[in-house]
Amino acid sequence: MRRRVAVTINGAKYEHEVEPRLLLVHYIRELAGLTGTHVGCDTSNCGACTVDVNGHSVKSCTMFAVQADGAEIMTIEGLAKGTTLHPIQQAFWDEHGLQCGFCTPGMIMAAKQLLERNPNPTEREIRLGLEGNLCRCTGYHNIVKAIQAAAKVMAPGAEAKTPASVS
Amino acid sequence: MIPAAFDYVAPRTLPEAVAELVQRGQEAKVLAGGHSLIPLMKLRLSTPSFLVDIGRINNLNYIREEDGHIAIGALTTHHDIQLSELIRRKLPLLSSAASQIGDPQVRNRGTIGGAAAHADPFGDFPTCLLALEADFIIAGPREERTIPARDFFVDTFTSALEPNEILREIRLVTPPEGSKGTYLKFSRRSQDWAIVAVAAQVSLSGHEVKNVAIGLTGMGSTPLRARAVEQALRGKAGHDDEIRAAAEKAAEGTNPQQDLNGSPD
Amino acid sequence: MAVSQMIGASIKRREDPRLVTGTGSYVDDIPQTAVVHMHVVRSTEAHARILSIETGRAREADGVLAVFTGKDLKSEFNAPLPVTVCFVPDKKYPNHYPIAVDKVLYAGEPVAIVLATSRAAAEDAGERIDIRYESLSPVLDIEKAIEKDAPVLHEEIGSNLSFDVKFASGDIEAAFREADVKIKQRLIQQRLIPVAVEGRGVLADYKPFTNKLTVYTSTQIPHFVKVWLAVILGISESNVRVVAPEVGGGFGSKIRVYPEEILTALASRRIGRPVKWIEDRNENVKATHHGRSQIWDVEIAAKKDGTLLGIRPTQWLDLGAYCSQFGTFQVLGVLVAQGAYKMKAFDGRSVGVFTNRTPTDAYRGAGRPEATYLIERVMDLIARETGLDPVEVRRKNFVRAEDQPFTTLLGLTYDSGDYTITLDKALEMVDYKGFRKEQAEKRKQGKYLGIGLATYIEICGLGPAAATQAATGVSLWGMSVVNLHFTGKATVIIGSSPHGQGHETTYAQVASDVLGIPVEDIDVVHGDTAIGPMGMNTYGSRSTALDGNAVHLSAMKVQEKAKKIAAHLLEAAEADVVYENGKAFVKGTPSKSITIQEIAMAAFQTNRIPKGMEGGLEATTFFDPSNFVWPFGAHIAVVEVDADTGATKILRYVAVDDCGTRINPMVVDGQLHGGIAQGIGQALFEEAVYDEAGQLRSGSLTDYLIPAAPDVPSFELAATVTPSPVNPLGTKGIGEAGTIASSVTVINAIVDALAPFGVKDVIMPATPDKIWHLMHRNGGSNR
């Protein structure tokens, strides 16, 4: 009782025969080999597994791979262009929006959806927009700052900023 | 946490889906957005051997106004309801509730049909649909049938749906111009299930409360109507003292349970 | 960036590019072919005898390679899991093996392991194991555990009492005779689940013919895990390599050698293939240790002018089912309960008991949040009883700057600190007087605002080797190797094992500061026992005070050697050579300098260095400081409590912390943010709840609530800098300070808000339900 699943992840096509019970997150990690998407809980609370499916952020631990058949998926690995970080990734780096980094890919994917839907959010809107993602390290303080910074950079008309290096 | 193995089919039409349910009987379960079912399956608290995924059935995701009512397809997501201009204008109670369910990712996947069929007494939509006196249009092996909200929510996690039936549409009478509604939810954290919540829809005639419907979340084994409060408010001008007196009656006919978040008080 | 600016520079973390792109490798991300998946079958009973385990049906299941029970494995354990002294040398504790054999003592204890070709197959087979138990009454209450007729967990000990020890000094009876004000209060430190967002995970690979074992594990303590894998499994320590790859948070929950580390390695040895075990959240909440779980009773003797005379605290500590490796570390709470204050007498007691629940061990702060909770509640209770302002009570009792170094009644010596400087700054930031006016106004409108403060001190560093060996049984020091390569690039090996703290960045800053090598030319490596000597790992806010200073000292040694080589190359006397900004030159002639890169190259051209000198440019330091370090600070929370719902909203959170020299202020502030949020979690949301059968009811992140973004405010931080005199950098710890201070700060604010209702204490977590009941306990007549 295997089912064929064909998806596009970060622009690349994948096709596999899978058990219907295979969760999308396990498909992404184990069959597509993209381990940036993490699993932090079993109950759809932590958001570490957040990816985009057909333009909507979803928790990939609460979706079967078969449900994603035919979908366009984007994971954290699809955000940077070569070594140029996406403005949200860059802002998380600039503003110290991460510590252990485990929740970060999901947090960034949630932030991406947040800014797509609301390019100029208030602090409260940012916090509510992240309510499905848990972080135990940062107290969210610098995550909020990072998203505010990213919003500025991504705002229409903002100058494309070249990422600075470590030094 | 991996669910027990199951077989799976994703029919393209409602009749095909019903036929699969009829054929599989008790072992089958309907999968819509999956946000109620999949966590239970991962914990192996639910182990269906067959899933009928209705997510690929066309034409079940819509919000439209037709002859005096608003029709919402069962696969319409919380996010789509939250964003719908029509709902915001005509059924703000539903927009308000939609924006408070779970979190953005959950709202992107969760569907109103799934939330209704799950019949969770702590769910947000069931209470709203009860207060709005929704009709549930149900497809099954025989002719389509319609169940009114007061008969739809039977018990905790139990709706009036038969195992071989699928909720197709939710139909709501468009409230009169000037009618107002909102959903007030109290939870420990914003993404949590409600501890209690109140759905209210009020129509005024001049300064007088003409019609009022109040639904309560988390106060019993099903969503409840606060009939005593409604009665106390009807015909009143909505002065503070009148509202306070009415609110005193909120607990009448309820049976809240002790849980980790709160005592019945 | 100029070198002299390295200490104190908020440079961005080098760890981040890999982490924001999802290309860092946590245990479950490490590629491994032919891996076998381990599933741990866990006890569903809190207290029971194992009558039989039927594994036949599981062995026959698809994809299953082996199934092992405790009986199958017990002969291979050469030693039980380690237990350290941790302040209680005479405690009683049982031998704890990684898997149950005859009896299970908590729900979640390993009972069998299944090895299969996929994780799904392993879990499926696990369901086919039939275990028969004879249920025994569970012990779930700290006080009832030591009643005479309580069921006993460990027959060999004879009761559920592990220890009952006193830590006292001064004449406590005299203090109470002198007291005008005597207060008794019970305080609860509820059981907490640490919830690192990455659970634990282990990948073990035992190579049969070479007998070499490599273990990747999500741990704070790779160096300890290596030793104990060798000891328990009887493998030569030189054949064991342990790696902590990216580790997704610890907070104390990854501080001990765990059963699954031993079991995964043993399974690999048994079947000759790499074995992986990844902890589900569902397992994590039961199988990874819990924190706190204490009751504190305190009697307070004070004068009506607010002078504290003495306290008599008793800590009732729930060890859980076994004594965990650092299970009695939390007794430290009694030892440091004197806080920032002077008193005449201290009469402390700690009682440790076993219960049928998950073992407890270190959780962020470990003992110090409890101590701070106690003494800062004491200050507020005295203020309430005397009618004095809580700020004034604190000022009256502070250890003063001129008293430093101050020795407490129990003999601990603070290294430095003026506790008024952080307090004054915090009061100014929050406009304390202005707030009190606003509070009074708002109360008239039926709005309940509260302000709470904590002026904490903290012991950390976990440093002096002799003192830590005496107190904990483990000799703790800092370690570094600074090694310059042929081209003048540097590798810095550290003994700490960071999991989010940014050591790769901050320790590169430290080395760069000394050597004048650009920070990007310095690689900092850690968490791999195959490189460098042993390390003492990361916990207890120890790393920068120990390993960070060890980096400084190794770099200084490298600089010394570089000067010798430079003197040789410049044909000058060593005493005349100056080293500055990565260059050596003869005093007065900086134009004729040679660079550290040139010196490094010469160091590997042994003909160019002085005769008798070893080649290379490398130095190792085991840093043993003269004392612990004692950060301090003042935290203030402003809250509003909703009279209708009992919900608490934190309106402002102000923190002024002094952790000595701040190498990278951005990283320091980040540690505080996270720590404060974690303490807020304890104050408002978190509690591990068990039912009467000993089953964990708050067993998922749906029921165990950790703060999310909307639940915490942005934090207003400021710093003062009092360098520690006990290490060359002047650094103190900061990893736990936020948590140590914030729980009690928030609770003090809530109690203050509820003052009009006669409320003197609120039990954590301060849920809307509890607060609503406190506000309405007299039918709301206090309003």
PDB file of C-alpha atoms in Angstrom, chain C residues 378-479:
ATOM      1  CA  VAL C 378      11.228  37.050  52.310  1.00  0.00           C
ATOM      2  CA  MET C 379      12.099  40.681  51.619  1.00  0.00           C
ATOM      3  CA  ASP C 380       8.596  41.381  50.333  1.00  0.00           C
ATOM      4  CA  LEU C 381       6.972  39.524  53.222  1.00  0.00           C
ATOM      5  CA  ILE C 382       8.936  41.646  55.684  1.00  0.00           C
ATOM      6  CA  ALA C 383       7.910  44.770  53.799  1.00  0.00           C
ATOM      7  CA  ARG C 384       4.260  43.732  53.907  1.00  0.00           C
ATOM      8  CA  GLU C 385       4.402  42.881  57.602  1.00  0.00           C
ATOM      9  CA  THR C 386       6.229  46.077  58.616  1.00  0.00           C
ATOM     10  CA  GLY C 387       4.465  48.385  56.191  1.00  0.00           C
ATOM     11  CA  LEU C 388       7.800  49.458  54.735  1.00  0.00           C
ATOM     12  CA  ASP C 389       8.551  49.825  51.056  1.00  0.00           C
ATOM     13  CA  PRO C 390      10.099  46.659  49.579  1.00  0.00           C
ATOM     14  CA  VAL C 391      12.900  48.764  48.120  1.00  0.00           C
ATOM     15  CA  GLU C 392      13.772  50.175  51.522  1.00  0.00           C
ATOM     16  CA  VAL C 393      13.777  46.764  53.163  1.00  0.00           C
ATOM     17  CA  ARG C 394      16.289  45.620  50.602  1.00  0.00           C
ATOM     18  CA  ARG C 395      18.490  48.680  50.998  1.00  0.00           C
ATOM     19  CA  LYS C 396      18.488  48.295  54.765  1.00  0.00           C
ATOM     20  CA  ASN C 397      19.766  44.740  54.576  1.00  0.00           C
ATOM     21  CA  PHE C 398      22.132  44.893  51.593  1.00  0.00           C
ATOM     22  CA  VAL C 399      25.691  43.724  51.871  1.00  0.00           C
ATOM     23  CA  ARG C 400      27.474  46.997  51.164  1.00  0.00           C
ATOM     24  CA  ALA C 401      30.230  47.594  48.648  1.00  0.00           C
ATOM     25  CA  GLU C 402      32.665  48.198  51.464  1.00  0.00           C
ATOM     26  CA  ASP C 403      31.835  44.786  52.931  1.00  0.00           C
ATOM     27  CA  GLN C 404      33.213  43.056  49.818  1.00  0.00           C
ATOM     28  CA  PRO C 405      34.628  40.489  49.565  1.00  0.00           C
ATOM     29  CA  PHE C 406      31.819  39.441  51.884  1.00  0.00           C
ATOM     30  CA  THR C 407      31.672  36.050  53.543  1.00  0.00           C
ATOM     31  CA  THR C 408      28.222  34.587  54.144  1.00  0.00           C
ATOM     32  CA  LEU C 409      27.142  32.816  57.292  1.00  0.00           C
ATOM     33  CA  LEU C 410      27.718  29.515  55.508  1.00  0.00           C
ATOM     34  CA  GLY C 411      31.252  30.523  54.524  1.00  0.00           C
ATOM     35  CA  LEU C 412      30.921  31.428  50.862  1.00  0.00           C
ATOM     36  CA  THR C 413      32.843  34.536  49.838  1.00  0.00           C
ATOM     37  CA  TYR C 414      31.384  36.938  47.288  1.00  0.00           C
ATOM     38  CA  ASP C 415      33.995  38.243  44.861  1.00  0.00           C
ATOM     39  CA  SER C 416      32.686  41.773  44.335  1.00  0.00           C
ATOM     40  CA  GLY C 417      29.566  43.839  43.943  1.00  0.00           C
ATOM     41  CA  ASP C 418      27.724  46.986  44.925  1.00  0.00           C
ATOM     42  CA  TYR C 419      24.095  45.962  44.928  1.00  0.00           C
ATOM     43  CA  THR C 420      22.780  49.495  45.127  1.00  0.00           C
ATOM     44  CA  ILE C 421      24.098  50.442  41.676  1.00  0.00           C
ATOM     45  CA  THR C 422      21.929  48.026  39.751  1.00  0.00           C
ATOM     46  CA  LEU C 423      18.948  48.728  41.996  1.00  0.00           C
ATOM     47  CA  ASP C 424      19.211  52.494  41.605  1.00  0.00           C
ATOM     48  CA  LYS C 425      19.481  52.208  37.869  1.00  0.00           C
ATOM     49  CA  ALA C 426      16.519  49.863  37.587  1.00  0.00           C
ATOM     50  CA  LEU C 427      14.336  52.084  39.805  1.00  0.00           C
ATOM     51  CA  GLU C 428      15.208  55.054  37.673  1.00  0.00           C
ATOM     52  CA  MET C 429      14.411  53.199  34.450  1.00  0.00           C
ATOM     53  CA  VAL C 430      11.008  52.136  35.717  1.00  0.00           C
ATOM     54  CA  ASP C 431      10.243  55.455  37.461  1.00  0.00           C
ATOM     55  CA  TYR C 432       9.379  53.713  40.683  1.00  0.00           C
ATOM     56  CA  LYS C 433       7.858  56.723  42.458  1.00  0.00           C
ATOM     57  CA  GLY C 434       5.821  57.660  39.407  1.00  0.00           C
ATOM     58  CA  PHE C 435       4.574  54.114  39.162  1.00  0.00           C
ATOM     59  CA  ARG C 436       3.379  54.048  42.772  1.00  0.00           C
ATOM     60  CA  LYS C 437       1.248  57.130  42.058  1.00  0.00           C
ATOM     61  CA  GLU C 438      -0.190  55.596  38.906  1.00  0.00           C
ATOM     62  CA  GLN C 439      -0.885  52.377  40.788  1.00  0.00           C
ATOM     63  CA  ALA C 440      -2.903  54.225  43.423  1.00  0.00           C
ATOM     64  CA  GLU C 441      -4.883  56.097  40.742  1.00  0.00           C
ATOM     65  CA  LYS C 442      -5.630  52.936  38.809  1.00  0.00           C
ATOM     66  CA  ARG C 443      -6.771  51.065  41.894  1.00  0.00           C
ATOM     67  CA  LYS C 444      -9.486  53.651  42.342  1.00  0.00           C
ATOM     68  CA  GLN C 445     -10.663  52.748  38.832  1.00  0.00           C
ATOM     69  CA  GLY C 446     -10.703  49.040  39.631  1.00  0.00           C
ATOM     70  CA  LYS C 447      -7.510  48.343  37.740  1.00  0.00           C
ATOM     71  CA  TYR C 448      -4.870  46.338  39.550  1.00  0.00           C
ATOM     72  CA  LEU C 449      -1.286  47.176  38.701  1.00  0.00           C
ATOM     73  CA  GLY C 450       1.630  45.701  40.574  1.00  0.00           C
ATOM     74  CA  ILE C 451       5.367  46.186  40.700  1.00  0.00           C
ATOM     75  CA  GLY C 452       7.794  43.557  41.833  1.00  0.00           C
ATOM     76  CA  LEU C 453      11.504  43.438  42.195  1.00  0.00           C
ATOM     77  CA  ALA C 454      14.354  41.108  42.872  1.00  0.00           C
ATOM     78  CA  THR C 455      17.866  42.152  43.745  1.00  0.00           C
ATOM     79  CA  TYR C 456      19.594  38.874  43.140  1.00  0.00           C
ATOM     80  CA  ILE C 457      23.091  37.609  43.508  1.00  0.00           C
ATOM     81  CA  GLU C 458      24.220  34.441  41.903  1.00  0.00           C
ATOM     82  CA  ILE C 459      27.052  31.986  42.403  1.00  0.00           C
ATOM     83  CA  CYS C 460      28.426  30.680  39.154  1.00  0.00           C
ATOM     84  CA  GLY C 461      31.563  29.906  37.271  1.00  0.00           C
ATOM     85  CA  LEU C 462      31.733  26.461  38.863  1.00  0.00           C
ATOM     86  CA  GLY C 463      35.361  26.943  39.078  1.00  0.00           C
ATOM     87  CA  PRO C 464      37.837  26.487  41.753  1.00  0.00           C
ATOM     88  CA  ALA C 465      38.894  22.877  41.307  1.00  0.00           C
ATOM     89  CA  ALA C 466      39.376  22.113  44.982  1.00  0.00           C
ATOM     90  CA  ALA C 467      36.151  23.774  46.084  1.00  0.00           C
ATOM     91  CA  THR C 468      34.048  22.088  43.415  1.00  0.00           C
ATOM     92  CA  GLN C 469      35.636  18.726  44.093  1.00  0.00           C
ATOM     93  CA  ALA C 470      34.883  19.073  47.790  1.00  0.00           C
ATOM     94  CA  ALA C 471      31.329  20.282  47.210  1.00  0.00           C
ATOM     95  CA  THR C 472      30.201  18.355  44.150  1.00  0.00           C
ATOM     96  CA  GLY C 473      32.693  15.549  43.795  1.00  0.00           C
ATOM     97  CA  VAL C 474      33.861  16.814  40.414  1.00  0.00           C
ATOM     98  CA  SER C 475      37.025  18.859  39.995  1.00  0.00           C
ATOM     99  CA  LEU C 476      36.029  21.695  37.688  1.00  0.00           C
ATOM    100  CA  TRP C 477      38.302  23.999  35.725  1.00  0.00           C
ATOM    101  CA  GLY C 478      38.472  25.701  32.367  1.00  0.00           C
ATOM    102  CA  MET C 479      40.445  24.380  29.427  1.00  0.00           C
TER     103      MET C 479
END
